[in-house]
Each structure stands twice: as structure tokens, then as C-alpha cells.
CSV table of C-alpha atoms and ligand atoms in Angstrom, one decimal:
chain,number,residue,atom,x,y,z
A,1,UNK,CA,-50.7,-62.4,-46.3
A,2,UNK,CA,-47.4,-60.1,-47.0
A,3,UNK,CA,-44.4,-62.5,-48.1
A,4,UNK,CA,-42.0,-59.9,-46.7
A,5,UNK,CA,-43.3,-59.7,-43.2
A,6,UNK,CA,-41.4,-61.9,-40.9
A,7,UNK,CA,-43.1,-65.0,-39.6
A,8,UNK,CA,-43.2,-64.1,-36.2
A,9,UNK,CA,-46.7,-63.9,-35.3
A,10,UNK,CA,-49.5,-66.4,-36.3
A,11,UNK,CA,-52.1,-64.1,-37.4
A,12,UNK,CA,-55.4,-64.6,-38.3
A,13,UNK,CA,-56.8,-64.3,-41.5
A,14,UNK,CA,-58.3,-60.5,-40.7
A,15,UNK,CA,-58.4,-57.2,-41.6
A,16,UNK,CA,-59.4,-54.8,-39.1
A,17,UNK,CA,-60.2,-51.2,-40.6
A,18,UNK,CA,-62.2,-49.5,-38.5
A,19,UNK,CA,-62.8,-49.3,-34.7
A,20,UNK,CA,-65.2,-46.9,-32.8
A,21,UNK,CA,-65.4,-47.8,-28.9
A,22,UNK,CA,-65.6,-51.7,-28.3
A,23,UNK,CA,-66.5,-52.3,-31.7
A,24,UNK,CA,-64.1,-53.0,-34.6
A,25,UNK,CA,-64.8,-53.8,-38.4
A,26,UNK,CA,-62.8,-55.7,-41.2
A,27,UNK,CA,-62.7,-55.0,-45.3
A,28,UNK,CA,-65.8,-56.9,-45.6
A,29,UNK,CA,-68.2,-54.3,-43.5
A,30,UNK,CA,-68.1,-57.0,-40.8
A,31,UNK,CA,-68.7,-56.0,-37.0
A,32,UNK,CA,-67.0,-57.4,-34.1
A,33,UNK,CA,-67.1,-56.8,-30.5
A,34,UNK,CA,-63.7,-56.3,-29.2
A,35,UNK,CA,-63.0,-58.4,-26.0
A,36,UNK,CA,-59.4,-57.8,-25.9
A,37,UNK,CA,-58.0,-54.2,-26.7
A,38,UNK,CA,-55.2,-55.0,-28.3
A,39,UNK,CA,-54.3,-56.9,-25.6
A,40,UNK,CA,-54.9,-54.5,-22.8
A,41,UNK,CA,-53.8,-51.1,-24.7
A,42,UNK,CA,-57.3,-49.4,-26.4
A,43,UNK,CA,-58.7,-49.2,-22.7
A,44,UNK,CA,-60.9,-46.3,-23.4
A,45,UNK,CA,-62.4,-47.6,-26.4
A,46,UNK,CA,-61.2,-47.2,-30.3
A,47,UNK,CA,-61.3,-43.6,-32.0
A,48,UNK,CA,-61.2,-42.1,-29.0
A,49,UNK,CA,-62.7,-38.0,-29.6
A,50,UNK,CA,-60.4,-36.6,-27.0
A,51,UNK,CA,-57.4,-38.7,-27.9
A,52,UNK,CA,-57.5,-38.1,-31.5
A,53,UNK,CA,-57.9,-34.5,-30.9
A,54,UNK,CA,-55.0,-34.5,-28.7
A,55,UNK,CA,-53.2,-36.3,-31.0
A,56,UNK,CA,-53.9,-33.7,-34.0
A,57,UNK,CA,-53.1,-30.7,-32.1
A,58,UNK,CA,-49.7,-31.9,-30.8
A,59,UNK,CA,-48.7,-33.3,-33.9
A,60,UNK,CA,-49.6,-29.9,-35.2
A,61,UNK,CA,-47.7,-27.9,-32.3
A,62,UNK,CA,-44.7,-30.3,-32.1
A,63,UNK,CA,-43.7,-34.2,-32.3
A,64,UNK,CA,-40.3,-34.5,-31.1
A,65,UNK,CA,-37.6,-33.0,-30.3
A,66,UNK,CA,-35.2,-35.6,-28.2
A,67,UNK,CA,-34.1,-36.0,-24.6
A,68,UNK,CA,-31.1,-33.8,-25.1
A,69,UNK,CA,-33.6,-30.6,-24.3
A,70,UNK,CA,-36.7,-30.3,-21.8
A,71,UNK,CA,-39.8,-31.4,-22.9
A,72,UNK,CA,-42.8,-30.1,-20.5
A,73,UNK,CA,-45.3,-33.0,-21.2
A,74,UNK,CA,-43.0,-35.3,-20.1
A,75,UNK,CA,-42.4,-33.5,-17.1
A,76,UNK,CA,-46.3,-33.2,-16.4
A,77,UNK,CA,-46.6,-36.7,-17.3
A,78,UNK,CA,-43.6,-37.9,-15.0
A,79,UNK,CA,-45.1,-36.1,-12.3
A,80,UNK,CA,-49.1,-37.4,-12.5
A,81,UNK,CA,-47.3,-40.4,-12.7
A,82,UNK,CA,-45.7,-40.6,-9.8
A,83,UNK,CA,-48.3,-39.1,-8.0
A,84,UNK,CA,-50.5,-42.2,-9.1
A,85,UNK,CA,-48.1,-44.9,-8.1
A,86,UNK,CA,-46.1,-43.1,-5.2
A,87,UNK,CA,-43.2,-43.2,-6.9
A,88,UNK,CA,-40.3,-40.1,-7.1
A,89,UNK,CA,-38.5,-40.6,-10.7
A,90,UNK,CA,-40.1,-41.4,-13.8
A,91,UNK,CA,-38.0,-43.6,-17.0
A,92,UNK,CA,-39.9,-43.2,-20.4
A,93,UNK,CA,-39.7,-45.6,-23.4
A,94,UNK,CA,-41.5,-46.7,-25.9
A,95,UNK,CA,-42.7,-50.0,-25.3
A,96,UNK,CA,-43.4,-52.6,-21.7
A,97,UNK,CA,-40.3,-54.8,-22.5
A,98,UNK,CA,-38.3,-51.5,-22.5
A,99,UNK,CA,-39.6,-50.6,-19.3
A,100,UNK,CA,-38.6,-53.8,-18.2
A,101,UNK,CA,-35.1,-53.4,-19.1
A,102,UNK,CA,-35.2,-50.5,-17.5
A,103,UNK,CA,-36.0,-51.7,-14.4
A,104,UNK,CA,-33.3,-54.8,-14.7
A,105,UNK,CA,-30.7,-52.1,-15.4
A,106,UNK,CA,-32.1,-50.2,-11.9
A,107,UNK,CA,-31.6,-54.1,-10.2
A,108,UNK,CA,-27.9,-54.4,-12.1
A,109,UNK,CA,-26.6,-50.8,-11.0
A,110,UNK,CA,-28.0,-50.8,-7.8
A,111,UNK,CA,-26.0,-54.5,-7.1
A,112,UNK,CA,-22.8,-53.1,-9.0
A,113,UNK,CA,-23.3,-49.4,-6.4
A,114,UNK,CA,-23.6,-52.5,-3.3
A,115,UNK,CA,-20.4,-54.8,-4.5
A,116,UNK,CA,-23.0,-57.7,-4.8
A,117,UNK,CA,-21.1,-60.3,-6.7
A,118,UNK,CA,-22.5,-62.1,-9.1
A,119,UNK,CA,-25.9,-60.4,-8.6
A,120,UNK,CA,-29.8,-63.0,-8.7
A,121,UNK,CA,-32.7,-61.3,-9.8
A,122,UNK,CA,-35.7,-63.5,-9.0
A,123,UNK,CA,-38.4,-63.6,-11.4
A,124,UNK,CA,-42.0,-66.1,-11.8
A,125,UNK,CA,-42.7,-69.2,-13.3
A,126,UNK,CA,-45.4,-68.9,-15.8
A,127,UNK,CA,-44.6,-65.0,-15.7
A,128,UNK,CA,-44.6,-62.7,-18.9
A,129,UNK,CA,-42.3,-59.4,-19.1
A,130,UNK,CA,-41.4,-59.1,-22.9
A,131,UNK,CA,-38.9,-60.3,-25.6
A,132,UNK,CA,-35.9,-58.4,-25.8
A,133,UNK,CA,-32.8,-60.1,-24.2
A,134,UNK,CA,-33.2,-58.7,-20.3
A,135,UNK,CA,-37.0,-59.1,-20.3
A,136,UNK,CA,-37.1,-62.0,-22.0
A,137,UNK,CA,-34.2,-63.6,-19.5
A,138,UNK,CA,-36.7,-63.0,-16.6
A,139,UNK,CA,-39.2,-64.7,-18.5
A,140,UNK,CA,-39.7,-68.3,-17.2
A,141,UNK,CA,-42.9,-68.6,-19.8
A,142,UNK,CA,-43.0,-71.9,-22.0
A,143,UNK,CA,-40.8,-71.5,-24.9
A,144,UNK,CA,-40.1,-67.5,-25.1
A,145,UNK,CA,-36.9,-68.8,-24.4
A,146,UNK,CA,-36.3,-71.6,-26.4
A,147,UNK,CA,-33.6,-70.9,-29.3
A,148,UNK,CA,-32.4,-68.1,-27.6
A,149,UNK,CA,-29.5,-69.0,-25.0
A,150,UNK,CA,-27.7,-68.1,-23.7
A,151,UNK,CA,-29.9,-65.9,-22.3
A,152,UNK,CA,-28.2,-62.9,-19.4
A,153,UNK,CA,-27.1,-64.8,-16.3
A,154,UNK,CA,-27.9,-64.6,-12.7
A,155,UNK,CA,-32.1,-64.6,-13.3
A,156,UNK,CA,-33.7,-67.1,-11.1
A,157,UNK,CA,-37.3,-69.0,-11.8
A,158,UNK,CA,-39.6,-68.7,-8.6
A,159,UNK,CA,-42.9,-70.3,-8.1
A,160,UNK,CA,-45.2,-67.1,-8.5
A,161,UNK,CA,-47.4,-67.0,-4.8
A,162,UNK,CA,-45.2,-69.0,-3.0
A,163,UNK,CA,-43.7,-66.5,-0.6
A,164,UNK,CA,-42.1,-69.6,1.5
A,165,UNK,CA,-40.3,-70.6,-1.4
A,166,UNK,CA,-38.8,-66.8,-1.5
A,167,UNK,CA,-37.9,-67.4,2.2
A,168,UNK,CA,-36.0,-70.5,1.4
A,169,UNK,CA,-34.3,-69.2,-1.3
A,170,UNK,CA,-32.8,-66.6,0.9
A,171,UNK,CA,-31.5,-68.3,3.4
A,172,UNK,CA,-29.2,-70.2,0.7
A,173,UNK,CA,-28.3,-67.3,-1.7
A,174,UNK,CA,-27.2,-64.1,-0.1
A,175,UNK,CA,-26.6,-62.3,-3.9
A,176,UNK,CA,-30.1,-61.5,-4.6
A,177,UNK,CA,-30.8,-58.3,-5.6
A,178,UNK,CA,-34.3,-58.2,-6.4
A,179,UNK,CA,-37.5,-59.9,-7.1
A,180,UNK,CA,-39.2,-58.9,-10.8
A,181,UNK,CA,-43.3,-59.6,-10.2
A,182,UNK,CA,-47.1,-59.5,-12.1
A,183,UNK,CA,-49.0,-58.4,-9.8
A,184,UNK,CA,-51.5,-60.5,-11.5
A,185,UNK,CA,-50.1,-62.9,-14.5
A,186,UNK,CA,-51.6,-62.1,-17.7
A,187,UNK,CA,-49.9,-64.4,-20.4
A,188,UNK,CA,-49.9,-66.6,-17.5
A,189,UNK,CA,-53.5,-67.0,-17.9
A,190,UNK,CA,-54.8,-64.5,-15.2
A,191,UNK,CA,-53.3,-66.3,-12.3
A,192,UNK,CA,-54.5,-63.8,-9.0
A,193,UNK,CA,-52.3,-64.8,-6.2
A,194,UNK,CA,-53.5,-64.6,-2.5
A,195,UNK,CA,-54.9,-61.2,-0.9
A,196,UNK,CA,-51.7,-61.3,1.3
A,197,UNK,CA,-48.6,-62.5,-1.3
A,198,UNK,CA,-47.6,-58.8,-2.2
A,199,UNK,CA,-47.6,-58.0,1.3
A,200,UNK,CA,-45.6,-61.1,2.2
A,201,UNK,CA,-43.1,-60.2,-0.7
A,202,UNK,CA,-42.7,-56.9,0.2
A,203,UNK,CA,-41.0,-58.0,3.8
A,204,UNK,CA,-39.3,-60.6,2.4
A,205,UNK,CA,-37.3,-57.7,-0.3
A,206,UNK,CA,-37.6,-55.2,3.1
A,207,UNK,CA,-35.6,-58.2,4.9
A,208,UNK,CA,-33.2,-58.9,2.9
A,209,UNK,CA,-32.3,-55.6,1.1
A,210,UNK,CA,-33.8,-56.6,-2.0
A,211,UNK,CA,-35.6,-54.5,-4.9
A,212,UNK,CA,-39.3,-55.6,-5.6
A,213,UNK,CA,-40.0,-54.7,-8.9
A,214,UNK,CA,-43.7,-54.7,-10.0
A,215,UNK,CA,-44.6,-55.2,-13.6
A,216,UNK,CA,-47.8,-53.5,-14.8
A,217,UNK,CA,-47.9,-53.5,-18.2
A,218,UNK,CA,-50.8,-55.4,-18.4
A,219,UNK,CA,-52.4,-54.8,-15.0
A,220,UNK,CA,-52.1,-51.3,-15.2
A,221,UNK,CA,-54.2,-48.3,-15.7
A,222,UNK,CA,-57.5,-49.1,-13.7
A,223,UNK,CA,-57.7,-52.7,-15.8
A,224,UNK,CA,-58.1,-54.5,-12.3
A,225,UNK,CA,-60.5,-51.5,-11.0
A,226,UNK,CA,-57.5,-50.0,-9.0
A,227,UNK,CA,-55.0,-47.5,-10.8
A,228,UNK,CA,-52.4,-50.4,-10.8
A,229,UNK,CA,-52.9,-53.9,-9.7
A,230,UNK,CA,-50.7,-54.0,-6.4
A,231,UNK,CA,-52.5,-51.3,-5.0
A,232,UNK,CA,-55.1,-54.0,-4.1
A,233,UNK,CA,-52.1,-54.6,-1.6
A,234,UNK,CA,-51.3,-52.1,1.2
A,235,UNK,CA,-47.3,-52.0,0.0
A,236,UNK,CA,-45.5,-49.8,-2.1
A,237,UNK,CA,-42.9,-51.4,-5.0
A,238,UNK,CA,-39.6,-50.0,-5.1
A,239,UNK,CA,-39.8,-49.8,-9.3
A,240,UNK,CA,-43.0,-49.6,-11.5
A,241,UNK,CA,-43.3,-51.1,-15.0
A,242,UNK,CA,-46.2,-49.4,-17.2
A,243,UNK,CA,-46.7,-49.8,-20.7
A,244,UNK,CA,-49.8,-50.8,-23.0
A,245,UNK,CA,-52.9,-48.6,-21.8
A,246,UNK,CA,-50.6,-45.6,-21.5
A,247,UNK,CA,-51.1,-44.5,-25.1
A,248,UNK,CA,-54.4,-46.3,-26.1
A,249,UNK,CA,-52.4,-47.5,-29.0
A,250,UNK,CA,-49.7,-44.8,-29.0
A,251,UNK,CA,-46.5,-46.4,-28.3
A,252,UNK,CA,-45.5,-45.1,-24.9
A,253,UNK,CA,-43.7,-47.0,-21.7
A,254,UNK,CA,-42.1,-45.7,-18.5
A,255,UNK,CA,-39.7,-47.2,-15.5
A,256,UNK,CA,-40.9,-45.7,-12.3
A,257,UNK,CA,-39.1,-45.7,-9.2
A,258,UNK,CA,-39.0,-44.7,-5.6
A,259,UNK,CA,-36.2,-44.5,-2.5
A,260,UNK,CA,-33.0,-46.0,-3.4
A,261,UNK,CA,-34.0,-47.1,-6.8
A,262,UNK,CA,-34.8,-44.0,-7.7
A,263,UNK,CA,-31.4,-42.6,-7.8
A,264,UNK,CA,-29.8,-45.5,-8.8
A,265,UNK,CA,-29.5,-44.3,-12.7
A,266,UNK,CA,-27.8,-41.2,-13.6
A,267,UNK,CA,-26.6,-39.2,-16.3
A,268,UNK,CA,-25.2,-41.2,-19.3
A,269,UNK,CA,-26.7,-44.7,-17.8
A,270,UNK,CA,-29.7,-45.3,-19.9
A,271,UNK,CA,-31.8,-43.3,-22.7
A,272,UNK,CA,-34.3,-43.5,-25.5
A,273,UNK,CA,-34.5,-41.8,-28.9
A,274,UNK,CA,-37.9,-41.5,-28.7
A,275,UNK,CA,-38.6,-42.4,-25.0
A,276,UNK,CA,-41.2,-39.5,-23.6
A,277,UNK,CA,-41.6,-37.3,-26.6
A,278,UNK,CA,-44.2,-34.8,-26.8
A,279,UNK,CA,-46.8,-36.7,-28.7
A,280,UNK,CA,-46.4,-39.8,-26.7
A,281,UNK,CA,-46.6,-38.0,-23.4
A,282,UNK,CA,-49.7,-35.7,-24.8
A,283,UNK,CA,-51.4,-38.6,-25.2
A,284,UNK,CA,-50.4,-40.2,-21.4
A,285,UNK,CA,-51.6,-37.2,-20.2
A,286,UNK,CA,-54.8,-37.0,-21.6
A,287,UNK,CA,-55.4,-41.0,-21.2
A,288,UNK,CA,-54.7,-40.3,-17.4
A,289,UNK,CA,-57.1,-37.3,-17.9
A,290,UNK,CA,-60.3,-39.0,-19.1
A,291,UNK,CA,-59.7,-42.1,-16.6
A,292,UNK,CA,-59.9,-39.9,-14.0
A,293,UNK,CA,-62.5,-37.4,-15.0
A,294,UNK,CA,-64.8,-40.4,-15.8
A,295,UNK,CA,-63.8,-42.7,-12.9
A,296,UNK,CA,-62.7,-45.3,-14.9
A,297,UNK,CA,-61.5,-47.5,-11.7
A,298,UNK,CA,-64.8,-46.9,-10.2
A,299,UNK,CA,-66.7,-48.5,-13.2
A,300,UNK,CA,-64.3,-51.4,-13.5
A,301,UNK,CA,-65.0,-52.5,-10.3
A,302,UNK,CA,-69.1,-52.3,-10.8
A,303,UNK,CA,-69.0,-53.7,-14.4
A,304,UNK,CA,-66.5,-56.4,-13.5
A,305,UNK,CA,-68.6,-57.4,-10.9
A,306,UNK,CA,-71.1,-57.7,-13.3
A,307,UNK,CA,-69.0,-59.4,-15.9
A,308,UNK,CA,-67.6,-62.0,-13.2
A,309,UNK,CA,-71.6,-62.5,-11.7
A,310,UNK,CA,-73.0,-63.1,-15.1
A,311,UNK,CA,-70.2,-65.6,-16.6
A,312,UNK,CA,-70.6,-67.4,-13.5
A,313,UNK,CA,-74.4,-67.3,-14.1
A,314,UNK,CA,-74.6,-67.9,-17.3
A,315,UNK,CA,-71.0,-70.5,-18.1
A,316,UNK,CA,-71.2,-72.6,-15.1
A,317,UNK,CA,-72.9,-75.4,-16.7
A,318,UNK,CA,-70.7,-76.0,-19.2
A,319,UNK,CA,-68.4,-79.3,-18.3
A,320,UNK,CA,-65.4,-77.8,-20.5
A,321,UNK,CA,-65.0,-75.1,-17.9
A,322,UNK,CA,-62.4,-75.6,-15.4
A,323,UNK,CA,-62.4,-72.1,-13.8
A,324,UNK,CA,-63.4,-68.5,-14.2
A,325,UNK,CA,-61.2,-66.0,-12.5
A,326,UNK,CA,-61.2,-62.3,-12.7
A,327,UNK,CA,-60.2,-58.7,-10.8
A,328,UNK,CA,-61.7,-56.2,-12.6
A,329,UNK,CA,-61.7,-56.5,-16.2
A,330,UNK,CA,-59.0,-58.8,-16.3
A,331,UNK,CA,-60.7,-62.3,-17.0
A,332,UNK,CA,-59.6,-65.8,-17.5
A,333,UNK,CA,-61.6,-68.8,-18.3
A,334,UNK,CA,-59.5,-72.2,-18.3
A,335,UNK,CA,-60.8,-74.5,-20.0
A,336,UNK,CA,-60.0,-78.9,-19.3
A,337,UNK,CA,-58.9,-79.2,-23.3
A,338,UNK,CA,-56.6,-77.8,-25.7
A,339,UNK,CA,-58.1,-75.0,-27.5
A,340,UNK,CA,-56.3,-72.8,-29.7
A,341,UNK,CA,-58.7,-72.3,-32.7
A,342,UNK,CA,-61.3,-71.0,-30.3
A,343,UNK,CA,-59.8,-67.5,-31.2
A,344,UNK,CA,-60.6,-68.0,-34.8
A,345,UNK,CA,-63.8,-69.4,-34.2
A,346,UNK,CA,-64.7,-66.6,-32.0
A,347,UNK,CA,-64.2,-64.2,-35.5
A,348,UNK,CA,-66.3,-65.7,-37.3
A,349,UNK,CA,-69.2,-65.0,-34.9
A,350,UNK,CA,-67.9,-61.0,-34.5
A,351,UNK,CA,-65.7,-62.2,-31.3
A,352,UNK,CA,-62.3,-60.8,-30.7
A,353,UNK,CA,-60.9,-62.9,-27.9
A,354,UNK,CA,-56.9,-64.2,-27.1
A,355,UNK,CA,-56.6,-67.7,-25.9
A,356,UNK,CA,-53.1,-68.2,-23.8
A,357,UNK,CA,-51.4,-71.4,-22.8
A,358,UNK,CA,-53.4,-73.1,-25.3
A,359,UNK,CA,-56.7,-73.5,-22.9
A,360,UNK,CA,-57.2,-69.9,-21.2
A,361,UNK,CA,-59.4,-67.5,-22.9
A,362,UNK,CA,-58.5,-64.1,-22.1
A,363,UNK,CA,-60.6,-61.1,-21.8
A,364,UNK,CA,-59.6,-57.7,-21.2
A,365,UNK,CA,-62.3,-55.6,-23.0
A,366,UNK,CA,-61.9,-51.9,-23.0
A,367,UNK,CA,-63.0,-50.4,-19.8
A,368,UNK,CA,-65.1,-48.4,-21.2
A,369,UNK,CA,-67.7,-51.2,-21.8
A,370,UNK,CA,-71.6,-51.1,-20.6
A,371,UNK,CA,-73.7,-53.7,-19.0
A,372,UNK,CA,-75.1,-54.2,-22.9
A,373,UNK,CA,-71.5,-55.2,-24.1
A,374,UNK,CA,-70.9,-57.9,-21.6
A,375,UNK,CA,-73.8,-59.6,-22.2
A,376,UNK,CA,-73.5,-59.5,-25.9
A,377,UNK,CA,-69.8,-60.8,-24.8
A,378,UNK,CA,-70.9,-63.5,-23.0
A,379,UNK,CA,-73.8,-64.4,-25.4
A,380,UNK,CA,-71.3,-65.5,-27.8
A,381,UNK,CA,-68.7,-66.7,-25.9
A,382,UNK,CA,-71.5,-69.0,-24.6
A,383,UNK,CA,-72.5,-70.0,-28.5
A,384,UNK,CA,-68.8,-70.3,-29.1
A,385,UNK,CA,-68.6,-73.0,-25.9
A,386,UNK,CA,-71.3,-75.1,-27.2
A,387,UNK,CA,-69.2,-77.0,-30.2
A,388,UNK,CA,-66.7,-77.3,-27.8
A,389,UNK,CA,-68.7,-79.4,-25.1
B,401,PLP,C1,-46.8,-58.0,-17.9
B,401,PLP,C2,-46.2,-57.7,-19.2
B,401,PLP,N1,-44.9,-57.1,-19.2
B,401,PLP,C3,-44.3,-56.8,-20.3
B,401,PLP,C4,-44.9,-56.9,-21.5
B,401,PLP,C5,-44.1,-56.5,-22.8
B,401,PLP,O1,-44.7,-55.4,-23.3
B,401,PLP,P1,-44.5,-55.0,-24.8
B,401,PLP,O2,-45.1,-56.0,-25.7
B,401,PLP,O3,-45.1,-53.6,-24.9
B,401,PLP,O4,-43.0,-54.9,-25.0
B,401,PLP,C6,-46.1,-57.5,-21.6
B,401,PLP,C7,-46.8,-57.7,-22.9
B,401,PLP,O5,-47.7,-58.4,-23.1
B,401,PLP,C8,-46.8,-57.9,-20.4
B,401,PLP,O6,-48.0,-58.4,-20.5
């Protein structure tokens, strides 16, 4: 433990040296089985080959430079982005909270450019979109907002898949400029909404004039077995939040944005020191690269079939189990009781796990992971599950 750190995390009591695809090992020699990426980041697997060798040659060619000149990779990047999503304009950053905020400053210029007074920028219940002041305003999550208010004004709490509630709403409040969405909740606990919520979202914004703005931090990057999670929807966002898997570990983020939106910030409006460098967007590149090359979305889907198949198989009879949901590898298994030390449990049988809201364990393995990971996954998670019965 480092006195000087601040206390802002409650870690636990490991020391990770060494990772090589799903596996990770502390100081001791021990080996774990990683079940959770860094929360969603490492999806092709630790010490990636390609990635580090892209990361040596750029860092031998050239780092950074700043936004104030071109810099190519971005460019590429931007593009391959927005070819991805179908988006026109590409924001980078360093982080998902950051692409958030970029997206809130798209929402607040495009109401100031209308004369909306007093702009409303709807956001979810339960919903998670990072900690600095915009992001964490939109975040209606427990207490990420305790201690901190006032928070920015005009963000509204929805229910998250309640589009009738979105439709009320309206009919009361004619200053809303957009709706800020999962399109599956992650810190929520894996909440999926119904097959048709995005679409029903999307004409409510297309009604009223209002942005949707689809956060895929999380979601993104083939974790659901699609490219990004709305695309399991037939409807475009007007913005795009990506983040985490971008860099397998690298810190990279970017704001995309279509239509309107996508003109809506201009010179001087917003920036980044670091936002979109060359090393960052090397990396993007090349993480965009392998996904595609080794059909990364096409093996979620068939291994997180799998996954979902054999936890249902193989958990169902435990009575601590309230529900197993997952898209992809994106899995959440309530539990009926409080159960925070499960995490640290979970270590000490070579487990790396996350529980959120105190009785979901959440899984998002790298996608890279074979029929012979799951099970060993599941194995334990099952062994883990037994002292809690
Ligand atoms: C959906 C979503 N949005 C935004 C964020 C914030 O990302 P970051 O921690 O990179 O700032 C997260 C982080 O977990 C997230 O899950």
C-alpha cells in the first residue's frame, strides 16, 4: 500500500506483473485468468505481439507532436472510424469521460446555435458515463454524485427502457436538447433493454429535434459481437462515445458525430493536449486492424453463445442466482444477496472478476478467449458460488 496515493479506489491486496493473453500473474508467480480486461479495455488479450510492436516502432518514429499541426494517424484513424460507426467527424481524447464531455459540449453548442433556453439533456437511471463534472452530472448512478453538488444544471434522470416515459416527458418540457444513452448499461449491471428501445428512442429524438447520444465506452469494439452495441438496432446515433478497447490499455478516446452534430464544434471550441497523438492513434489503428482481420465480432457472437449456454448449464442450480444476462461477452450474473468480497475471493482461486452494485458479477473477458477459457471461467466461478449458497 503507497501512503501517498489518494484513497480513491479500494484496491485489492494485488500485484499484477505480468499478463500474456487472458492470463495475468502477481509478484508471487501466481496465475490468474482474467475475466474482466481491465474493465473492458485489454480486449485482444495482454502483451499483444502486434500491439507492442506497433507501439515500439511509433514510439521510435514519433510520439507527439500536438493538434496545432496534422497528424496522419489520426486522420486514418478518424476515417476507419467513421466508417465503422457511420459517423462524418471524429473528436479524440484521452479517456471515455472526456469523450463524454465532448459530446455534452456538441448537446450545449448545438442548443446555444438553436436559442434553446435553459437547455435538458436527458440521461439514465442506473447509467454510468464517467467522473469529471459534465459526465459525472449525467450520471444518475448511486453515489457518483454524492459530495459533489452542485453538479451542471439542466441534466434530467430517465428511467433507462422506458421509451413512454421519454414520450411524457416531452410533451411537458419543450427545452430538451438531447438524450445521453448505454446502449447496454455496464456499471449498471448489464441491464440489455428491449430489441426495439433504441429504435423507439431514435423517433422520439427524430420527433422532437433532439440529439441521441450513444455512449460506448464499454459496449464498444465488438464486446457485444457487433462493432458497437446499438448496431444490434437498425438506427444511427447522432454522436458516438468510444473509449476503453480503443488502445488495449493505451489511453485513447474519441467524440464521433454525424449530420448536424457534426458541425456543431469549430475552431477554438474544444481541444486536447494529447487527444489523437500518433502513438495513441497507431495503436487505434492497429486494434481496429487485428479485430477485423481476425473477425473478432464474428467469434464473440459464437463464444458468447457458448459462454451464455454453458453458465446457464452449469449455474442454474444455484439458489443465490437471480439472473444471468449477456450480449456477447458482456455478462452479468445478479445475485439475491449482497456480495462485495466475492471479487476478492475470486483472487484467491486465480479469478479476476468486478462485482457492481454490490450483487452483479461482471464479466467482460478479452474477446480473444477460447472455448477452454470459459470453462476454466466458469469452473471457478462455480467453486466460488458454493460458500455463498
Ligand atoms: C459507459 C461508460 N462511459 C464512460 C466511462 C468513463 O470512461 P473513463 O473511465 O475512461 O473515463 C465508462 C467507464 O467505465 C463507461 O463504462
Amino acid at each position: 500500500m503507497n501512503n501517498h496515493l489518494m484513497p480513491t479506489y479500494k484496491r485489492k491486496d494485488v500485484s499484477f506483473v505480468r499478463g500474456d493473453g487472458v492470463y495475468l500473474w502477481d509478484t508471487e508467480g501466481k496465475k490468474y485468468i482474467d475475466a474482466l480486461s481491465g474493465l473492458a479495455v485489454t480486449n485482444l488479450g495482454h502483451s499483444n505481439l502486434e500491439i507492442t510492436q506497433v507501439l515500439t516502432s511509433q514510439s521510435q518514429e514519433l510520439i507527439h507532436t500536438s493538434n496545432a499541426f496534422n497528424i496522419t494517424n489520426q486522420e486514418k484513424l478518424a476515417e476507419k472510424l467513421c466508417k465503422l460507426t457511420c459517423m462524418e467527424k471524429a473528436f479524440f481524447c484521452n479517456s471515455g469521460t472526456e469523450a463524454v464531455e465532448a459530446a455534452l459540449k456538441i448537446a450545449k453548442k448545438h442548443a446555444n446555435d438553436k436559442n434553446v433556453v435553459n437547455p435538458k439533456i436527458i440521461s439514465m437511471n442506473n447509467g454510468f458515463h464517467g467522473r469529471t463534472l459534465g459526465a459525472l452530472s449525467a450520471t444518475f448512478n448511486g453515489k457518483a454524485q454524492d459530495g459533489f453538488e452542485p453538479l451542471l444544471e439542466g441534466f434530467c434522470p430517465a428511467p433507462y427502457n422506458n421509451s413512454q416515459w421519454l414520450i411524457d416527458f416531452a410533451k411537458d418540457n419543450n427545452n430538451v436538447v438531447a438524450v445521453l444513452l448505454e446502449s447496454i448499461q455496464g456499471e449498471g449491471g448489464i441491464i440489455i433493454p428491449d430489441s426495439d428501445y433504441l429504435e423507439n428512442v431514435r423517433k422520439i429524438c427524430d420527433t422532437h429535434g433532439w440529439l441521441m447520444l450513444v455512449d460506448e465506452v464499454q459496449s464498444g469494439f465488438c464486446r457485444t459481437g457487433k462493432w458497437f452495441g446499438y448496431q444490434h438496432s437498425n438506427i444511427l446515433p447522432d454522436v458516438v462515445m468510444l473509449a476503453k478497447a480503443l488502445g488495449n490499455g493505451v489511453p485513447i478516446g474519441v467524440c464521433l458525430a454525424k449530420g448536424e452534430a457534426a458541425g456543431t464544434l469549430t475552431i477554438g471550441d474544444h481541444g486536447s493536449t494529447f487527444g489523437g497523438n500518433f502513438l495513441s492513434t497507431a495503436v487505434g489503428l492497429k486494434v481496429v486492424e487485428i479485430m477485423e482481420n481476425q473477425s473478432i465480432c464474428k467469434h464473440v457472437t459464437e463464444i458468447g453463445k457458448y459462454f451464455s449456454t454453458e453458465l446457464q448449464k452449469k449455474l442454474k442450480h444455484y439458489k443465490i442466482i437471480k439472473e444471468i444476462r449477456s450480449k456477447g461477452l458482456m455478462v452479468g450474473i445478479e445475485l439475491n444477496k449482497e456480495s462485495t468480497n466475492l471479487a476478492i475471493d475470486a483472487l484467491k482461486i486465480g479469478l479476476v472478476i468486478n462485482i457492481t452494485r454490490g450483487n452483479i458479477i461482471r464479466l467482460l473477458p478479452p474477446l480473444i478467449i477460447k472455448k477452454e477459457h470459459v470453462d476454466e471461467i466458469i469452473e471457478k466461478i462455480s467453486l466460488l458460488l458454493k460458500n455463498y449458497e
